[in-house]
Tab-separated table of C-alpha atoms in Angstrom:
chain	number	residue	atom	x	y	z
A	184	MET	CA	-10.517	176.128	54.799
A	185	GLU	CA	-7.725	176.684	51.932
A	186	LEU	CA	-7.090	173.565	49.943
A	187	GLY	CA	-4.486	175.136	47.544
A	188	SER	CA	-4.023	172.162	45.004
A	189	ILE	CA	-5.208	168.401	45.861
A	190	LEU	CA	-2.864	167.076	43.176
A	191	HIS	CA	0.251	168.703	44.939
A	192	PHE	CA	-0.992	167.161	48.411
A	193	LEU	CA	-1.188	163.646	46.725
A	194	GLU	CA	2.228	164.011	45.393
A	195	ASN	CA	4.891	162.073	47.215
A	196	ARG	CA	2.310	161.136	49.743
A	197	SER	CA	2.416	157.597	51.462
A	198	ILE	CA	-1.662	156.346	51.977
A	199	LEU	CA	-2.760	153.239	53.750
A	200	VAL	CA	-5.856	152.231	52.203
A	201	THR	CA	-7.619	149.268	54.440
A	202	GLY	CA	-10.145	147.000	53.241
A	203	ALA	CA	-8.711	147.530	49.782
A	204	THR	CA	-10.823	144.830	48.048
A	205	GLY	CA	-13.719	146.569	48.649
A	206	PHE	CA	-16.216	148.492	46.229
A	207	LEU	CA	-15.335	152.144	47.120
A	208	ALA	CA	-11.444	151.018	47.919
A	209	LYS	CA	-10.717	149.916	44.459
A	210	ILE	CA	-12.315	153.357	42.923
A	211	PHE	CA	-10.291	155.071	45.577
A	212	THR	CA	-7.066	153.199	44.123
A	213	GLU	CA	-7.881	153.905	40.751
A	214	LYS	CA	-8.588	157.402	41.206
A	215	ILE	CA	-5.242	158.067	42.975
A	216	LEU	CA	-3.155	156.344	40.489
A	217	ARG	CA	-4.588	158.046	37.384
A	218	ALA	CA	-4.823	161.775	38.950
A	219	GLN	CA	-1.626	161.444	40.630
A	220	PRO	CA	0.792	158.903	39.594
A	221	ASN	CA	3.503	160.602	41.427
A	222	VAL	CA	1.983	159.643	44.557
A	223	LYS	CA	4.775	158.061	46.848
A	224	LYS	CA	3.353	154.844	48.000
A	225	LEU	CA	-0.218	153.393	48.317
A	226	TYR	CA	-0.497	150.926	51.174
A	227	LEU	CA	-3.317	148.255	50.411
A	228	LEU	CA	-4.197	146.480	53.353
A	229	LEU	CA	-6.477	143.325	52.684
A	230	ARG	CA	-7.469	140.209	54.598
A	231	ALA	CA	-4.954	137.336	53.656
A	232	ALA	CA	-2.758	134.757	55.516
A	233	ASP	CA	0.654	136.000	53.675
A	234	SER	CA	1.847	137.832	50.986
A	235	LYS	CA	1.805	135.318	48.269
A	236	SER	CA	-2.308	135.111	49.007
A	237	ALA	CA	-2.646	138.783	49.292
A	238	MET	CA	-1.073	139.419	45.904
A	239	LEU	CA	-3.194	136.627	44.299
A	240	ARG	CA	-6.280	138.359	45.856
A	241	PHE	CA	-5.225	141.924	44.759
A	242	ASN	CA	-4.695	140.656	41.020
A	243	THR	CA	-8.031	138.807	40.711
A	244	GLU	CA	-10.226	141.110	42.906
A	245	VAL	CA	-8.821	144.425	42.263
A	246	ILE	CA	-6.364	145.247	39.402
A	247	SER	CA	-8.094	142.592	36.958
A	248	LYS	CA	-11.587	144.287	36.923
A	249	ASP	CA	-12.811	146.531	34.319
A	250	LEU	CA	-12.799	149.740	36.577
A	251	PHE	CA	-9.074	149.825	35.513
A	252	ARG	CA	-9.397	149.493	31.951
A	253	ILE	CA	-8.849	153.492	31.076
A	254	LEU	CA	-5.804	153.037	33.021
A	255	LYS	CA	-4.733	150.569	31.429
A	256	GLU	CA	-5.396	152.197	28.069
A	257	LYS	CA	-3.693	155.245	29.522
A	258	LEU	CA	-0.454	153.523	30.561
A	259	GLY	CA	-0.220	150.365	28.511
A	260	GLY	CA	2.395	148.204	29.459
A	261	ASN	CA	3.712	150.931	31.997
A	262	LEU	CA	0.681	150.051	34.368
A	263	ASN	CA	2.681	147.331	35.566
A	264	SER	CA	5.557	149.070	36.198
A	265	LEU	CA	3.632	151.960	38.154
A	266	ILE	CA	2.131	149.429	40.360
A	267	SER	CA	5.278	147.852	41.506
A	268	GLU	CA	6.876	151.017	41.813
A	269	LYS	CA	3.882	152.691	43.926
A	270	VAL	CA	1.516	149.960	45.341
A	271	ILE	CA	2.659	147.781	48.245
A	272	ILE	CA	-0.054	144.810	49.400
A	273	VAL	CA	-0.135	144.394	52.931
A	274	PRO	CA	-1.517	141.192	54.157
A	275	GLY	CA	-3.542	141.888	57.619
A	276	ASP	CA	-6.821	142.071	59.476
A	277	ILE	CA	-8.293	145.332	61.202
A	278	THR	CA	-9.783	142.903	63.634
A	279	CYS	CA	-6.152	142.299	64.715
A	280	GLU	CA	-3.550	144.824	66.894
A	281	SER	CA	-1.265	146.313	64.153
A	282	LEU	CA	-3.861	145.492	61.755
A	283	GLY	CA	-2.714	142.016	61.937
A	284	VAL	CA	0.288	143.093	59.802
A	285	LYS	CA	3.052	140.231	60.535
A	286	ASP	CA	5.954	141.378	58.531
A	287	LEU	CA	7.758	143.528	61.190
A	288	ASN	CA	9.729	145.206	58.740
A	289	LEU	CA	6.740	146.310	56.651
A	290	LEU	CA	5.119	147.479	59.794
A	291	GLU	CA	7.730	149.140	60.817
A	292	GLU	CA	8.027	151.022	57.391
A	293	MET	CA	4.593	151.981	56.997
A	294	LEU	CA	4.865	153.506	60.902
A	295	LYS	CA	7.448	155.646	59.283
A	296	GLU	CA	6.306	156.783	55.590
A	297	VAL	CA	2.348	156.751	56.123
A	298	ASP	CA	1.024	160.476	55.734
A	299	VAL	CA	-2.587	159.575	55.363
A	300	VAL	CA	-5.019	156.510	56.557
A	301	VAL	CA	-8.282	155.770	55.088
A	302	ASN	CA	-10.264	153.455	56.507
A	303	LEU	CA	-12.426	151.594	53.969
A	304	ALA	CA	-12.649	148.479	55.378
A	305	ALA	CA	-16.048	147.163	56.637
A	306	THR	CA	-18.777	144.418	56.740
A	307	THR	CA	-22.293	145.984	55.308
A	308	ASN	CA	-24.481	143.163	55.476
A	309	PHE	CA	-27.400	144.257	57.304
A	310	ASP	CA	-27.625	141.073	59.181
A	311	GLU	CA	-23.813	139.977	59.574
A	312	ARG	CA	-23.232	137.690	62.298
A	313	TYR	CA	-22.642	139.859	65.456
A	314	ASP	CA	-19.381	138.677	66.198
A	315	VAL	CA	-17.727	139.509	62.625
A	316	ALA	CA	-19.546	143.099	62.278
A	317	LEU	CA	-18.509	144.003	66.283
A	318	GLY	CA	-14.675	142.735	65.188
A	319	ILE	CA	-15.083	144.860	61.735
A	320	ASN	CA	-16.980	147.692	62.018
A	321	THR	CA	-16.227	148.528	65.696
A	322	LEU	CA	-13.161	147.287	67.323
A	323	GLY	CA	-11.405	147.329	63.652
A	324	ALA	CA	-12.112	151.232	63.852
A	325	LYS	CA	-10.261	151.103	67.289
A	326	HIS	CA	-7.129	149.094	65.661
A	327	VAL	CA	-7.044	151.501	62.745
A	328	LEU	CA	-7.055	154.663	65.070
A	329	ASP	CA	-4.173	152.947	67.304
A	330	PHE	CA	-2.562	152.239	64.184
A	331	ALA	CA	-2.862	155.968	62.734
A	332	LYS	CA	-2.033	157.383	66.064
A	333	ASN	CA	1.721	155.461	65.811
A	334	CYS	CA	2.503	156.888	62.378
A	335	ALA	CA	5.208	159.252	62.603
A	336	LYS	CA	3.897	161.566	59.815
A	337	LEU	CA	0.385	160.980	60.027
A	338	LYS	CA	-1.698	164.272	58.913
A	339	VAL	CA	-5.095	162.757	58.544
A	340	LEU	CA	-7.066	159.707	59.430
A	341	VAL	CA	-10.300	159.277	57.389
A	342	HIS	CA	-12.877	157.097	58.379
A	343	VAL	CA	-15.637	156.074	55.932
A	344	SER	CA	-19.055	155.118	57.681
A	345	THR	CA	-22.593	155.293	56.697
A	346	ALA	CA	-25.272	158.197	56.952
A	347	TYR	CA	-27.737	155.528	58.340
A	348	VAL	CA	-25.754	155.246	61.617
A	349	SER	CA	-28.139	157.759	63.075
A	350	GLY	CA	-31.017	155.305	62.842
A	351	GLU	CA	-33.577	158.489	62.842
A	352	ALA	CA	-36.503	157.809	60.219
A	353	LYS	CA	-38.026	161.222	60.298
A	354	GLY	CA	-36.708	164.730	59.968
A	355	LEU	CA	-33.608	166.592	59.107
A	356	ILE	CA	-30.408	164.204	60.337
A	357	LYS	CA	-27.344	166.836	61.033
A	358	GLU	CA	-23.642	165.919	60.707
A	359	ASP	CA	-23.372	165.188	64.604
A	360	SER	CA	-21.067	162.771	66.216
A	361	PHE	CA	-21.965	160.199	68.874
A	362	LYS	CA	-20.748	160.272	72.420
A	363	LEU	CA	-19.201	157.124	73.653
A	364	GLY	CA	-22.485	154.783	75.383
A	365	GLU	CA	-24.942	157.312	73.761
A	366	THR	CA	-28.024	155.137	72.627
A	367	LEU	CA	-30.680	156.223	70.091
A	368	ASN	CA	-33.639	155.197	72.225
A	369	GLY	CA	-32.213	156.304	75.698
A	370	THR	CA	-33.329	153.365	77.498
A	371	SER	CA	-30.035	152.034	78.737
A	372	GLU	CA	-26.364	153.086	78.422
A	373	LEU	CA	-24.715	151.366	75.859
A	374	ASP	CA	-21.165	149.741	76.922
A	375	ILE	CA	-19.088	148.409	73.995
A	376	SER	CA	-17.216	146.403	76.558
A	377	ILE	CA	-20.503	144.602	77.736
A	378	GLU	CA	-21.565	143.745	74.085
A	379	LYS	CA	-17.816	142.354	73.410
A	380	ASN	CA	-18.478	140.673	76.438
A	381	VAL	CA	-22.201	139.045	75.457
A	382	VAL	CA	-20.733	137.897	72.088
A	383	GLU	CA	-17.964	135.831	73.745
A	384	GLU	CA	-20.257	134.555	76.259
A	385	THR	CA	-22.564	133.735	73.630
A	386	LEU	CA	-20.314	132.085	71.549
A	387	ASN	CA	-18.590	129.936	74.556
A	388	HIS	CA	-22.152	128.697	75.592
A	389	LEU	CA	-22.870	127.661	72.254
A	390	ARG	CA	-19.521	125.780	71.588
A	391	ALA	CA	-19.881	124.057	75.172
A	392	GLU	CA	-23.144	122.596	73.816
A	393	ASN	CA	-21.321	121.442	70.769
A	394	SER	CA	-23.620	123.313	68.653
A	395	SER	CA	-23.258	123.287	64.434
A	396	GLU	CA	-21.503	125.954	62.866
A	397	GLU	CA	-24.904	126.857	61.048
A	398	SER	CA	-26.561	127.116	64.226
A	399	ILE	CA	-23.668	129.068	65.884
A	400	LYS	CA	-23.873	131.543	62.542
A	401	SER	CA	-28.120	131.714	63.009
A	402	ALA	CA	-27.432	132.666	66.669
A	403	MET	CA	-24.906	135.429	66.094
A	404	ILE	CA	-26.835	136.779	63.274
A	405	ASP	CA	-30.301	136.972	65.819
A	406	LEU	CA	-28.101	138.271	68.453
A	407	GLY	CA	-26.740	141.557	66.277
A	408	ILE	CA	-30.252	142.195	65.601
A	409	GLN	CA	-31.330	141.986	68.773
A	410	ARG	CA	-28.749	144.136	70.571
A	411	ALA	CA	-28.954	146.747	67.856
A	412	ARG	CA	-32.702	146.902	68.381
A	413	LYS	CA	-32.522	146.825	72.511
A	414	HIS	CA	-30.411	150.015	71.940
A	415	GLY	CA	-32.459	151.738	69.170
A	416	TRP	CA	-30.735	150.964	65.925
A	417	PRO	CA	-32.570	148.874	63.038
A	418	ASN	CA	-29.731	146.695	62.008
A	419	THR	CA	-26.216	145.143	63.044
A	420	TYR	CA	-24.371	147.146	60.311
A	421	VAL	CA	-25.624	150.465	61.421
A	422	PHE	CA	-25.203	149.524	65.095
A	423	THR	CA	-21.611	148.487	64.701
A	424	LYS	CA	-20.833	151.214	62.543
A	425	ALA	CA	-22.168	153.875	65.144
A	426	MET	CA	-20.161	152.032	67.773
A	427	GLY	CA	-16.939	152.513	65.713
A	428	GLU	CA	-17.526	156.214	65.180
A	429	MET	CA	-17.825	156.494	69.407
A	430	LEU	CA	-14.730	154.761	69.847
A	431	LEU	CA	-13.014	157.085	67.367
A	432	GLY	CA	-14.397	160.408	68.524
A	433	HIS	CA	-13.441	159.232	72.363
A	434	PHE	CA	-9.908	158.144	71.868
A	435	LYS	CA	-8.715	160.408	68.926
A	436	ASP	CA	-6.797	162.639	71.341
A	437	ASN	CA	-5.043	165.135	68.712
A	438	ILE	CA	-5.425	163.236	65.700
A	439	PRO	CA	-6.862	164.808	62.589
A	440	LEU	CA	-10.171	163.040	62.080
A	441	VAL	CA	-12.641	162.995	58.911
A	442	ILE	CA	-15.719	160.858	59.187
A	443	ILE	CA	-17.103	160.454	55.835
A	444	ARG	CA	-21.027	159.135	55.745
A	445	PRO	CA	-22.000	158.258	52.432
A	446	THR	CA	-25.702	157.501	51.633
A	447	ILE	CA	-26.673	154.612	49.279
A	448	VAL	CA	-23.939	154.306	46.940
A	449	THR	CA	-24.580	153.626	43.537
A	450	SER	CA	-22.691	153.032	40.165
A	451	THR	CA	-20.061	155.677	39.033
A	452	TYR	CA	-21.250	158.915	37.562
A	453	LYS	CA	-18.248	159.911	35.536
A	454	GLU	CA	-15.008	158.250	36.466
A	455	PRO	CA	-13.313	156.489	35.384
A	456	PHE	CA	-16.400	155.943	33.105
A	457	PRO	CA	-19.948	156.263	33.719
A	458	GLY	CA	-21.821	153.206	35.245
A	459	TRP	CA	-19.329	150.776	36.996
A	460	VAL	CA	-20.562	148.938	39.898
A	461	GLU	CA	-19.878	145.907	41.742
A	462	GLY	CA	-22.219	143.325	43.660
A	463	ILE	CA	-25.801	143.916	44.393
A	464	ARG	CA	-25.797	147.248	46.336
A	465	THR	CA	-28.913	148.190	48.081
A	466	ILE	CA	-31.273	149.467	45.532
A	467	ASP	CA	-29.979	147.454	42.787
A	468	SER	CA	-31.555	144.066	44.457
A	469	LEU	CA	-34.717	145.842	43.287
A	470	ALA	CA	-33.692	146.718	39.878
A	471	VAL	CA	-32.139	142.910	39.083
A	472	GLY	CA	-35.292	141.331	40.883
A	473	TYR	CA	-37.976	143.526	38.819
A	474	GLY	CA	-35.705	143.034	35.483
A	475	LYS	CA	-35.561	139.572	35.617
A	476	GLY	CA	-39.369	139.424	36.342
A	477	LYS	CA	-39.599	138.134	39.926
A	478	ILE	CA	-40.808	141.454	41.608
A	479	THR	CA	-44.505	142.174	40.834
A	480	CYS	CA	-44.980	144.197	43.930
A	481	PHE	CA	-43.276	146.367	46.460
A	482	LEU	CA	-43.739	147.858	50.182
A	483	GLY	CA	-42.681	151.649	50.520
A	484	ASP	CA	-44.038	154.995	50.797
A	485	PRO	CA	-44.378	156.389	47.246
A	486	LYS	CA	-43.846	160.155	48.609
A	487	SER	CA	-40.487	158.984	50.328
A	488	THR	CA	-37.106	160.261	49.314
A	489	ILE	CA	-34.100	158.078	48.142
A	490	ASP	CA	-30.970	159.226	48.813
A	491	VAL	CA	-28.606	158.033	46.454
A	492	ILE	CA	-25.048	159.159	45.510
A	493	PRO	CA	-22.692	157.905	42.835
A	494	ALA	CA	-19.565	155.967	43.850
A	495	ASP	CA	-16.999	158.551	42.292
A	496	MET	CA	-18.648	161.250	44.104
A	497	VAL	CA	-18.018	159.376	47.457
A	498	VAL	CA	-14.586	158.603	46.453
A	499	ASN	CA	-13.831	162.796	45.518
A	500	ALA	CA	-15.299	163.575	48.995
A	501	ILE	CA	-13.106	161.417	50.710
A	502	VAL	CA	-9.883	163.089	48.811
A	503	VAL	CA	-11.024	166.700	49.329
A	504	ALA	CA	-11.829	166.402	53.008
A	505	MET	CA	-8.536	164.297	53.450
A	506	VAL	CA	-6.416	167.376	52.113
A	507	ALA	CA	-9.032	170.285	53.814
A	508	HIS	CA	-8.308	168.760	57.412
A	509	ALA	CA	-4.499	167.749	56.915
A	510	ASN	CA	-2.948	168.534	60.401
A	511	GLN	CA	-5.950	169.936	61.860
A	512	PRO	CA	-6.598	168.368	65.232
A	513	ASN	CA	-10.140	167.923	65.454
A	514	GLU	CA	-13.240	165.783	64.402
A	515	SER	CA	-15.211	166.629	61.091
A	516	ILE	CA	-18.252	164.780	59.806
A	517	TYR	CA	-19.499	164.850	56.318
A	518	HIS	CA	-22.734	163.451	54.906
A	519	VAL	CA	-22.312	162.703	51.257
A	520	GLY	CA	-25.447	162.169	49.943
A	521	SER	CA	-28.312	164.051	47.613
A	522	SER	CA	-31.596	164.245	49.679
A	523	VAL	CA	-31.157	168.224	50.290
A	524	SER	CA	-29.924	169.453	47.109
A	525	ASN	CA	-31.000	166.984	44.715
A	526	PRO	CA	-33.437	164.785	45.964
A	527	VAL	CA	-34.616	161.085	44.074
A	528	GLU	CA	-38.246	160.114	44.779
A	529	PHE	CA	-39.031	156.660	45.187
A	530	THR	CA	-41.772	156.702	42.390
A	531	TRP	CA	-38.833	157.726	40.352
A	532	LEU	CA	-37.143	154.374	40.453
A	533	GLN	CA	-40.402	152.457	39.644
A	534	ASP	CA	-40.801	154.377	36.640
A	535	TYR	CA	-36.852	154.323	35.540
A	536	GLY	CA	-37.262	150.551	35.929
A	537	TYR	CA	-40.148	149.895	33.628
A	538	GLN	CA	-39.105	152.796	31.038
A	539	TYR	CA	-35.576	150.896	30.950
A	540	PHE	CA	-36.686	146.981	30.684
A	541	THR	CA	-39.764	147.899	28.687
A	542	LYS	CA	-37.134	149.087	26.032
A	543	HIS	CA	-34.275	146.765	26.865
A	544	PRO	CA	-35.781	143.472	28.416
A	545	TRP	CA	-33.428	140.899	29.974
A	546	ILE	CA	-32.733	137.686	28.207
A	547	ASN	CA	-33.523	134.870	30.318
A	548	LYS	CA	-31.596	131.428	30.155
A	549	ASP	CA	-34.073	130.277	27.777
A	550	GLY	CA	-33.157	132.926	25.461
A	551	LYS	CA	-36.771	134.775	25.694
A	552	PRO	CA	-36.964	138.440	26.547
A	553	VAL	CA	-38.761	138.971	30.334
A	554	ILE	CA	-41.770	141.039	29.806
A	555	VAL	CA	-42.188	143.565	32.765
A	556	GLY	CA	-45.096	145.544	33.779
A	557	LYS	CA	-45.991	148.245	36.478
A	558	VAL	CA	-45.108	147.119	39.902
A	559	THR	CA	-47.953	147.551	42.419
A	560	VAL	CA	-46.893	149.470	45.260
A	561	LEU	CA	-48.029	148.406	48.866
A	562	SER	CA	-47.844	152.045	50.659
A	563	THR	CA	-48.462	150.620	54.307
A	564	MET	CA	-47.409	147.675	56.606
A	565	ALA	CA	-51.135	146.702	56.830
A	566	SER	CA	-51.531	146.578	53.114
A	567	PHE	CA	-48.613	144.170	52.938
A	568	ARG	CA	-50.023	142.131	55.492
A	569	ARG	CA	-53.205	141.888	53.740
A	570	TYR	CA	-51.493	140.945	50.578
A	571	MET	CA	-49.101	138.405	51.936
A	572	ALA	CA	-52.218	136.856	53.757
A	573	VAL	CA	-54.474	136.607	50.532
A	574	ARG	CA	-51.779	135.695	48.030
A	575	TYR	CA	-49.153	133.536	50.035
A	576	LEU	CA	-50.332	132.313	53.675
A	577	LEU	CA	-53.898	131.280	52.825
A	578	PRO	CA	-52.690	129.266	50.241
A	579	LEU	CA	-49.573	127.854	52.342
A	580	LYS	CA	-52.147	127.000	54.968
A	581	GLY	CA	-54.393	125.282	52.403
A	582	LEU	CA	-51.396	123.196	51.270
A	583	GLN	CA	-50.016	122.338	54.408
A	584	ILE	CA	-53.592	120.391	55.285
A	585	VAL	CA	-53.513	118.542	51.797
A	586	ASN	CA	-49.845	117.595	52.402
A	587	ALA	CA	-51.084	116.061	55.761
A	588	ALA	CA	-53.973	114.542	53.963
A	589	CYS	CA	-51.828	113.093	51.393
A	590	CYS	CA	-49.104	111.465	53.508
A	591	GLN	CA	-46.383	114.181	53.005
A	592	TYR	CA	-46.973	114.053	49.095
A	593	PHE	CA	-46.585	117.610	48.477
A	594	ARG	CA	-43.734	118.212	51.586
A	595	VAL	CA	-41.168	119.631	49.209
A	596	THR	CA	-43.494	122.017	47.613
A	597	TYR	CA	-44.806	122.841	50.967
A	598	LEU	CA	-41.274	123.652	52.554
A	599	ASP	CA	-40.264	125.349	49.504
A	600	LEU	CA	-42.815	128.081	49.356
A	601	TYR	CA	-42.457	128.119	53.190
A	602	ARG	CA	-39.009	128.947	52.887
A	603	LYS	CA	-39.943	131.761	50.469
A	604	ILE	CA	-42.358	133.151	52.472
A	605	ASN	CA	-39.899	133.396	55.629
A	606	PHE	CA	-37.377	134.805	53.239
A	607	VAL	CA	-39.638	137.591	52.370
A	608	MET	CA	-40.858	138.661	55.879
A	609	ARG	CA	-37.230	138.297	56.913
A	610	LEU	CA	-36.361	141.124	54.325
A	611	ILE	CA	-39.153	143.136	55.488
A	612	ASP	CA	-38.000	142.896	58.693
A	613	LEU	CA	-34.783	143.984	58.077
A	614	TYR	CA	-35.492	146.826	55.505
A	615	GLY	CA	-38.579	147.948	57.011
A	616	PRO	CA	-37.358	151.000	58.748
A	617	TYR	CA	-36.135	152.327	55.389
A	618	LEU	CA	-39.036	151.534	53.274
A	619	PHE	CA	-40.911	154.269	54.991
A	620	PHE	CA	-38.115	156.332	55.524
A	621	LYS	CA	-39.207	160.227	55.902
A	622	ALA	CA	-35.545	161.556	56.911
A	623	VAL	CA	-33.451	163.749	54.742
A	624	TYR	CA	-29.486	164.301	55.699
A	625	ASP	CA	-28.162	167.649	56.104
A	626	ASP	CA	-25.264	168.358	54.362
A	627	ILE	CA	-24.221	171.889	55.460
A	628	ASN	CA	-20.616	170.836	56.368
A	629	THR	CA	-20.187	168.901	52.849
A	630	GLU	CA	-21.712	172.018	51.170
A	631	LYS	CA	-19.129	174.178	52.919
A	632	LEU	CA	-16.390	171.799	51.983
A	633	ARG	CA	-17.347	171.999	48.177
A	634	ARG	CA	-17.699	175.847	48.555
A	635	ALA	CA	-14.173	175.856	49.667
A	636	ALA	CA	-12.998	173.629	46.900
A	637	ARG	CA	-14.535	176.086	44.447
A	638	GLU	CA	-12.939	178.926	45.734
A	639	SER	CA	-9.568	177.726	46.683
A	640	CYS	CA	-8.631	174.503	44.813
A	641	GLU	CA	-6.651	174.702	41.731
A	642	ASP	CA	-7.967	171.438	40.466
A	643	ALA	CA	-11.481	171.329	42.155
A	644	ASP	CA	-12.946	170.066	38.871
A	645	ILE	CA	-10.759	166.768	38.828
A	646	PHE	CA	-12.583	166.152	42.365
A	647	TYR	CA	-16.152	167.151	41.746
A	648	PHE	CA	-18.998	165.825	44.439
A	649	ASP	CA	-21.848	167.958	43.973
A	650	PRO	CA	-24.988	166.032	43.392
A	651	LYS	CA	-26.663	169.162	41.998
A	652	ILE	CA	-24.927	168.560	38.667
A	653	ILE	CA	-26.844	165.275	38.323
A	654	ASN	CA	-29.732	164.894	36.063
A	655	TRP	CA	-31.438	161.615	37.594
A	656	ASP	CA	-33.109	160.920	34.507
A	657	ASP	CA	-30.082	160.546	32.272
A	658	TYR	CA	-28.296	159.013	35.239
A	659	PHE	CA	-30.801	156.403	35.841
A	660	MET	CA	-31.713	155.733	32.378
A	661	LYS	CA	-28.411	155.744	30.285
A	662	THR	CA	-25.990	155.269	33.143
A	663	HIS	CA	-26.996	153.520	36.411
A	664	ILE	CA	-29.258	150.678	35.161
A	665	PRO	CA	-27.411	149.917	31.957
A	666	GLY	CA	-24.383	149.733	34.631
A	667	VAL	CA	-26.231	147.008	36.553
A	668	VAL	CA	-27.111	145.088	33.531
A	669	LYS	CA	-23.693	144.924	32.196
A	670	HIS	CA	-21.672	144.306	35.567
A	671	VAL	CA	-24.287	142.441	38.205
A	672	PHE	CA	-26.838	140.972	36.050
A	673	LYS	CA	-25.865	137.097	35.846
């Protein structure tokens, strides 16, 4: 691979970004505008009914974020001029044909001008409604491909997936593609059209029975988990993302296709500044719960590896891969993670949390510091069940008996505890497959891409994505946890 200058490739290019209000999409947009302001156009597609509401979403959910602080300081009043000249906000919806773009003039312009399509639209909830996840993660991917095929100047389509589509929990997971209909358990052939029919029939049945919206939502969530596990995937998110990859690989024809599979995405390592993060991401829920004193024990294998990668490195990998595979009519898959070259051990996260929140305790709403202690780690499911039985289930049973004897006097207390226990058990059911995760993600393709960038790219340093440069102690203690506290803690 001969990359030349990435900045030169980006100059005068028109790039379509779907899911423009998402975490990675914002970082991608900021990076392009800051690194190469001579990009021709950034078409940012986001879900909205019309141009006015789309612009409102862009202003409130994208450009107003602290992420753009460096760009604002650099450009001052010229930022608005840059955005008005380079950025086009596109109201649309990838669950629809033609990406739901209703403005026919804008649609025609995009099909004529777009050089690169970057699909970052996704729902990442593990237990999303099946109809929603199938529409966005699976069928939406096909709609993006169909759109890309109609772009007259298309150089490459980049689809951002997740490393966890493989569903494997042990061994070395390779950067392999999925064949249409392939399953993880091999028990039955997967047919995406049947999955679509199952959703439609279930919805029709529920509506015919006049089910409430809450009942329909619950049924759709349960259906997603059920269908995922039927074919060997642990949750709705990775299942629907895997099916999306299948459709792309099967129907791509001669389109240059790059699939980027990040692992657990964390706060920025360096750009536009260290520690920017948005929303409670996978491992950050632990940091938030622990820092606020709500987590005193945790389930997981202390010897396991947690594969994390900073968000700016993911975005840089997207850009470098985009340039490397422009005009190459093949499918290329990249795992972007750290478990092979610079692994993070599960126990380190506990130590980082304890060290940080001991020195910098969270101040609660009463103005008092939250004192944290060492977390009890339950290293097997059996130990977790014993812990839950002694600590919660037996007291719940006792409370149920007392409540019955006292004419439901403790009903509110009983229901509150019952809901909390059910919530915990639901989380364990969802995240259980990852709590004892023994796999690492092979990144040989990604390493080849890094090497090619170092050897043939004039501006490789601007688009760094090598996890070997990260000192995890410094990153977690000085960058990530402070970033989570600043941007996520409420």
